[in-house]
mmCIF file of N, CA and C in Angstrom:
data_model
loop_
_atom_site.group_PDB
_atom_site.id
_atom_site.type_symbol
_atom_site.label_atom_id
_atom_site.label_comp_id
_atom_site.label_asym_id
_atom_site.label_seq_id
_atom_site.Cartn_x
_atom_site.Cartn_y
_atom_site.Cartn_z
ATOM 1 N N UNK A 1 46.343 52.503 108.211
ATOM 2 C CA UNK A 1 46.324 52.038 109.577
ATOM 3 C C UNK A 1 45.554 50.722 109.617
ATOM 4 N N UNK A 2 45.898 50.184 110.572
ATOM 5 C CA UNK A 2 45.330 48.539 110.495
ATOM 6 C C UNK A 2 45.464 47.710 112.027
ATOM 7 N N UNK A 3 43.912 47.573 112.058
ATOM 8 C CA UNK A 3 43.769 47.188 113.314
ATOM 9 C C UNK A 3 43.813 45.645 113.175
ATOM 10 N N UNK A 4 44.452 44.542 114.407
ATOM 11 C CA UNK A 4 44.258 43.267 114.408
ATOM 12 C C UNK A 4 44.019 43.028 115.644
ATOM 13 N N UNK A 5 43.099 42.014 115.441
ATOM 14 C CA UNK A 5 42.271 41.330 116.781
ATOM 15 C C UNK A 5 42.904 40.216 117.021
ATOM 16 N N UNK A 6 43.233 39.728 118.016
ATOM 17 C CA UNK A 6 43.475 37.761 118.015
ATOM 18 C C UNK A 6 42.886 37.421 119.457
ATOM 19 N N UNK A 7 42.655 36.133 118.826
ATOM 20 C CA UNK A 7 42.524 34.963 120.215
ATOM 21 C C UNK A 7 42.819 34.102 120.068
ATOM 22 N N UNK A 8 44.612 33.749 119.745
ATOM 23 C CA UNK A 8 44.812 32.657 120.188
ATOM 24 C C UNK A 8 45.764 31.659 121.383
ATOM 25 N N UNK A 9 46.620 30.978 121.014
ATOM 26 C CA UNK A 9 47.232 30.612 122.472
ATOM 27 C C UNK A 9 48.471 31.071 122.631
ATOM 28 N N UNK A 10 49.140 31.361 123.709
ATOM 29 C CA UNK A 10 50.220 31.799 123.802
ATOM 30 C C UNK A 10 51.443 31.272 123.027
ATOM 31 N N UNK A 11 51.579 30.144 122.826
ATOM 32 C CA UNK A 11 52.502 29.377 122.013
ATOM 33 C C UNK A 11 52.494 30.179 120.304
ATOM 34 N N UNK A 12 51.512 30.455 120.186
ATOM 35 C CA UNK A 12 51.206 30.993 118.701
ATOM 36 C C UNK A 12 51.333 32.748 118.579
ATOM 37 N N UNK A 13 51.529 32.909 119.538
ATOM 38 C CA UNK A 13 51.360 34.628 119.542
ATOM 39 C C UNK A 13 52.295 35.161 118.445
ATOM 40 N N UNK A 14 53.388 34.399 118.030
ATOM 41 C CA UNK A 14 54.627 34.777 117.421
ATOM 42 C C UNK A 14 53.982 35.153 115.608
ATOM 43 N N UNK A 15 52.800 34.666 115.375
ATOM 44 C CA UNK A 15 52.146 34.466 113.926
ATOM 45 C C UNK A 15 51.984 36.186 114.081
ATOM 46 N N UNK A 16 51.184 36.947 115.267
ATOM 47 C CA UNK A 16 50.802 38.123 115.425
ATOM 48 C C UNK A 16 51.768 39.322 115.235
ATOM 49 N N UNK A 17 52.747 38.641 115.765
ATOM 50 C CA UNK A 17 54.333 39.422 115.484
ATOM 51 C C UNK A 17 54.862 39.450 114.146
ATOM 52 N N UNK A 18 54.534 38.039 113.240
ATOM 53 C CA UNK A 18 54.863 38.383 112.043
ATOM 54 C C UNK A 18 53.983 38.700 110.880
ATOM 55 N N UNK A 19 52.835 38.923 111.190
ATOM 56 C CA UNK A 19 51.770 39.184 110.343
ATOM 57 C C UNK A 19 51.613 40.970 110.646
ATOM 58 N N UNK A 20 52.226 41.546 111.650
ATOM 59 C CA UNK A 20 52.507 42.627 111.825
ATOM 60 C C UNK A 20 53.496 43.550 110.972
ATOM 61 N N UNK A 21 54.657 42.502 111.061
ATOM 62 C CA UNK A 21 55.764 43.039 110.299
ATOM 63 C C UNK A 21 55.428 43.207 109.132
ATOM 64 N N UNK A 22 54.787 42.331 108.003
ATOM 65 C CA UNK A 22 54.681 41.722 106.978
ATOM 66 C C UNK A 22 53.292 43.683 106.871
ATOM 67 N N UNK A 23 52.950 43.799 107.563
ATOM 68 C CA UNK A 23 52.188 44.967 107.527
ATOM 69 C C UNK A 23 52.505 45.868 106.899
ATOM 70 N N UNK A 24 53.719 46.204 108.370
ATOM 71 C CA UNK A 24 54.564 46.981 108.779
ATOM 72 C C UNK A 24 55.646 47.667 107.740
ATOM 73 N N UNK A 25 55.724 46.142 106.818
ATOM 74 C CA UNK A 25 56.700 46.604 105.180
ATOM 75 C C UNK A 25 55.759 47.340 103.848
ATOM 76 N N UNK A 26 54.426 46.942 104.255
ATOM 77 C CA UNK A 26 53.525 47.598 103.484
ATOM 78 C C UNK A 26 53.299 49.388 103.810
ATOM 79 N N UNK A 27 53.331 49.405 104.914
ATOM 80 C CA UNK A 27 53.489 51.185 105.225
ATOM 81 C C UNK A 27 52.327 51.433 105.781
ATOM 82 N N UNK A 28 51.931 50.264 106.707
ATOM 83 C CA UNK A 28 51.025 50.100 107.944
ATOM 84 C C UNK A 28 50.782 50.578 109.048
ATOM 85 N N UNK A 29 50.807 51.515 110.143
ATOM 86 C CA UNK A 29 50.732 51.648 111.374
ATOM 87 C C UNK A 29 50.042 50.636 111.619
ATOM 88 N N UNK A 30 50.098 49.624 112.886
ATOM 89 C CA UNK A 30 49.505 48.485 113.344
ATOM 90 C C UNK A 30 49.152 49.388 114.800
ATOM 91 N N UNK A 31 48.389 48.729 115.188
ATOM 92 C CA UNK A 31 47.505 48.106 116.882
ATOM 93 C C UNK A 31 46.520 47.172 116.746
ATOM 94 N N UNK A 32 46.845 46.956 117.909
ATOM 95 C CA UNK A 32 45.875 46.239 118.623
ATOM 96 C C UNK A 32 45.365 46.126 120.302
ATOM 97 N N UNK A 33 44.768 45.336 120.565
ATOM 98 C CA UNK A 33 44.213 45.490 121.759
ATOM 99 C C UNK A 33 45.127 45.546 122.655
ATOM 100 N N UNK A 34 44.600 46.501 123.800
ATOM 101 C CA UNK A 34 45.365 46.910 125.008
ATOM 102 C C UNK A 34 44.607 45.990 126.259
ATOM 103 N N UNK A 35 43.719 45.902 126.052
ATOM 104 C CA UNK A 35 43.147 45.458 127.065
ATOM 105 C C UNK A 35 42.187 43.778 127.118
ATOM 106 N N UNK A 36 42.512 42.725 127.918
ATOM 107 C CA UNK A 36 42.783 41.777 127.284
ATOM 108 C C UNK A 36 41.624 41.452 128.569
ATOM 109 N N UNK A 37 40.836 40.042 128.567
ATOM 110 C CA UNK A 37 40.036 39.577 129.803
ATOM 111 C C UNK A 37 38.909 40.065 130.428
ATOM 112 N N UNK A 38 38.372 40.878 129.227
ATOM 113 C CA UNK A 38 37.364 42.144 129.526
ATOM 114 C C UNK A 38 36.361 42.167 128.290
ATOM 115 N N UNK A 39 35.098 41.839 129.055
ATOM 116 C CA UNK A 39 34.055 41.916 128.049
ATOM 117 C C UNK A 39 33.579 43.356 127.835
ATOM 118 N N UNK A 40 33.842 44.043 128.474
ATOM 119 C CA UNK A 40 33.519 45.435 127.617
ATOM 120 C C UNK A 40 34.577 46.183 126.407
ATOM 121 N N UNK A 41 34.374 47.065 125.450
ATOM 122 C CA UNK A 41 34.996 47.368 124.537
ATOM 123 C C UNK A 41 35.263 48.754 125.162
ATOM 124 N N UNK A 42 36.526 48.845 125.502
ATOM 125 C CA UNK A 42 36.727 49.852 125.885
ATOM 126 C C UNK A 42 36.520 51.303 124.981
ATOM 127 N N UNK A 43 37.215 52.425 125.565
ATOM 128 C CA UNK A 43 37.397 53.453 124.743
ATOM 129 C C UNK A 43 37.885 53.759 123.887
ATOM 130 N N UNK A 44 39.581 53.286 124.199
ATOM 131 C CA UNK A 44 40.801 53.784 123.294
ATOM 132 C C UNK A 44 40.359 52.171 122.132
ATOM 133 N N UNK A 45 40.239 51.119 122.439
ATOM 134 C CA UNK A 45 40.152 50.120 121.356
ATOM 135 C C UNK A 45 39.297 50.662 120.097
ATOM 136 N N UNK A 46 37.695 51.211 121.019
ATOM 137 C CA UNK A 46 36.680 51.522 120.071
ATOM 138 C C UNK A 46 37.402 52.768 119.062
ATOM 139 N N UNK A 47 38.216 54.200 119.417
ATOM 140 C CA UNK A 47 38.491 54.804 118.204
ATOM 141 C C UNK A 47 39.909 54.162 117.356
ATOM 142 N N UNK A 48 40.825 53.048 118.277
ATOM 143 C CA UNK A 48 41.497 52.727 117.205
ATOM 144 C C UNK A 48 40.928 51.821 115.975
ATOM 145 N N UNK A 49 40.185 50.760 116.329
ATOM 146 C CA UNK A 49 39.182 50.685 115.404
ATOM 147 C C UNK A 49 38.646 51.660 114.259
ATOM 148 N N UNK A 50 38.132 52.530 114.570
ATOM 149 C CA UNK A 50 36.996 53.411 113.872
ATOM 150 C C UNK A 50 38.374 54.346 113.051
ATOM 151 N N UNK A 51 39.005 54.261 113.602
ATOM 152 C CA UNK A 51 40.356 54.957 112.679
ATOM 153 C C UNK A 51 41.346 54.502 111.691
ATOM 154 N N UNK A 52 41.355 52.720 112.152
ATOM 155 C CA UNK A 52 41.801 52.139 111.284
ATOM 156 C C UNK A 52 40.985 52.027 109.638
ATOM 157 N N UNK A 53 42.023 51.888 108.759
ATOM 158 C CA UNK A 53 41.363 51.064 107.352
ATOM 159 C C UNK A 53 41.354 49.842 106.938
ATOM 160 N N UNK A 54 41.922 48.984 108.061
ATOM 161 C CA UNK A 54 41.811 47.510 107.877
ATOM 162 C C UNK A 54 41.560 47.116 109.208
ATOM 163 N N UNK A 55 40.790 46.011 109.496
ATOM 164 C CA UNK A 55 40.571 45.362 110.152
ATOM 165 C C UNK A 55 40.811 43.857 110.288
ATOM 166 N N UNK A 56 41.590 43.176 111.278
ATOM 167 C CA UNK A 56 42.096 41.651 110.949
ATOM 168 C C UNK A 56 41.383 40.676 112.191
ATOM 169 N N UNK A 57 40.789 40.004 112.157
ATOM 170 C CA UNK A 57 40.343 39.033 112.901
ATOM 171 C C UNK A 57 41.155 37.910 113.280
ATOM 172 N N UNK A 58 41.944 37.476 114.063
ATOM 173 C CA UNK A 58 42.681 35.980 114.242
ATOM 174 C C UNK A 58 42.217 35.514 114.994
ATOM 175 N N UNK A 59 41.178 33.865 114.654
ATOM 176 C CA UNK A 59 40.936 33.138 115.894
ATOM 177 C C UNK A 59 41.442 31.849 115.373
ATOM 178 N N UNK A 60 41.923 31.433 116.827
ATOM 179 C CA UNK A 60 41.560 29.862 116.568
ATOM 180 C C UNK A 60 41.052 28.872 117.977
ATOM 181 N N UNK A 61 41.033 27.634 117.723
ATOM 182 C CA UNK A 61 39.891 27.026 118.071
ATOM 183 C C UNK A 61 40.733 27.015 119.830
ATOM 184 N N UNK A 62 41.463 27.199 119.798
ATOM 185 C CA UNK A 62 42.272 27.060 121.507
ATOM 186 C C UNK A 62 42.460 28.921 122.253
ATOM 187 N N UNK A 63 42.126 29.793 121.521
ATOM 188 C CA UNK A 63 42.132 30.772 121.964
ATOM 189 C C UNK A 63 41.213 30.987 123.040
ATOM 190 N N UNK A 64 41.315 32.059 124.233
ATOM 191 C CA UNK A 64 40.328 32.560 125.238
ATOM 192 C C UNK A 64 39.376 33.743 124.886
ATOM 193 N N UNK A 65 40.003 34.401 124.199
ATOM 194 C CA UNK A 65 39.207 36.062 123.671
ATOM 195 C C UNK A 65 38.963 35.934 122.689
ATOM 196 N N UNK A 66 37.985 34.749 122.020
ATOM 197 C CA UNK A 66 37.202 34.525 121.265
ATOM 198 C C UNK A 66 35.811 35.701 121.308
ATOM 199 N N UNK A 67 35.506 35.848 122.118
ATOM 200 C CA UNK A 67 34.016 36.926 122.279
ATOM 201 C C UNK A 67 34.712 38.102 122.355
ATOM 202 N N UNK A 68 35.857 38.653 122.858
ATOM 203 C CA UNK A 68 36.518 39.989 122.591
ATOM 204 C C UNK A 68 36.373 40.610 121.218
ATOM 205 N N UNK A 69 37.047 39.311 120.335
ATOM 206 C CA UNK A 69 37.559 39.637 118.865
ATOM 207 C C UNK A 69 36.254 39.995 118.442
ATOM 208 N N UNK A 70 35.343 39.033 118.504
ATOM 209 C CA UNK A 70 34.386 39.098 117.932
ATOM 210 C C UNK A 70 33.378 40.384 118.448
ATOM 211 N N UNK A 71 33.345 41.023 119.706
ATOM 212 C CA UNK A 71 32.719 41.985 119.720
ATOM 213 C C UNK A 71 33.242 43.312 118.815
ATOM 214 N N UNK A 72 35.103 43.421 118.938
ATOM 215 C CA UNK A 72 35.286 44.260 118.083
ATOM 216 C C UNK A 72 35.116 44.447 116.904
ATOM 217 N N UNK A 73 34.909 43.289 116.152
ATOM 218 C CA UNK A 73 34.740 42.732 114.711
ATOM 219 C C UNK A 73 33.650 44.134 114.335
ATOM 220 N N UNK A 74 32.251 43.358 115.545
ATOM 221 C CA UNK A 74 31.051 44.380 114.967
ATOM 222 C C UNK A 74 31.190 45.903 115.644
#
């Protein structure tokens, strides 16, 4: 299982879609965040996290949920 985080811009979202797939052929269950614009870490994020065995970080420098990713990170 394999959790991925991103923050970047909408134009780019399509990298998330294929870095999924590319998972997905490995024999991955993917998620990621449900809940987007929210500085708290919710519930369901915190055990998909804690359940996953990978964890993926995507930022870049034009993203908004830069402090999201990064809270889930830790």
């Amino acid at each position: 299982k394999a959790f991925i985080s991103y923050s970047i811009n909408d134009n780019d979202q399509y990298i998330v879609t294929l870095f999924s797939s590319k998972l997905r052929e490995k024999n991955f269950i993917v998620s990621t965040s449900q809940i987007f614009y929210n500085n708290i870490l919710d519930y369901n994020t915190q055990n998909e996290i804690g359940d996953s065995h990978l964890f993926v970080g995507i930022l870049t420098g034009h993203g908004n949920e830069r402090n999201r990713v990064l809270e889930e990170w830790r």
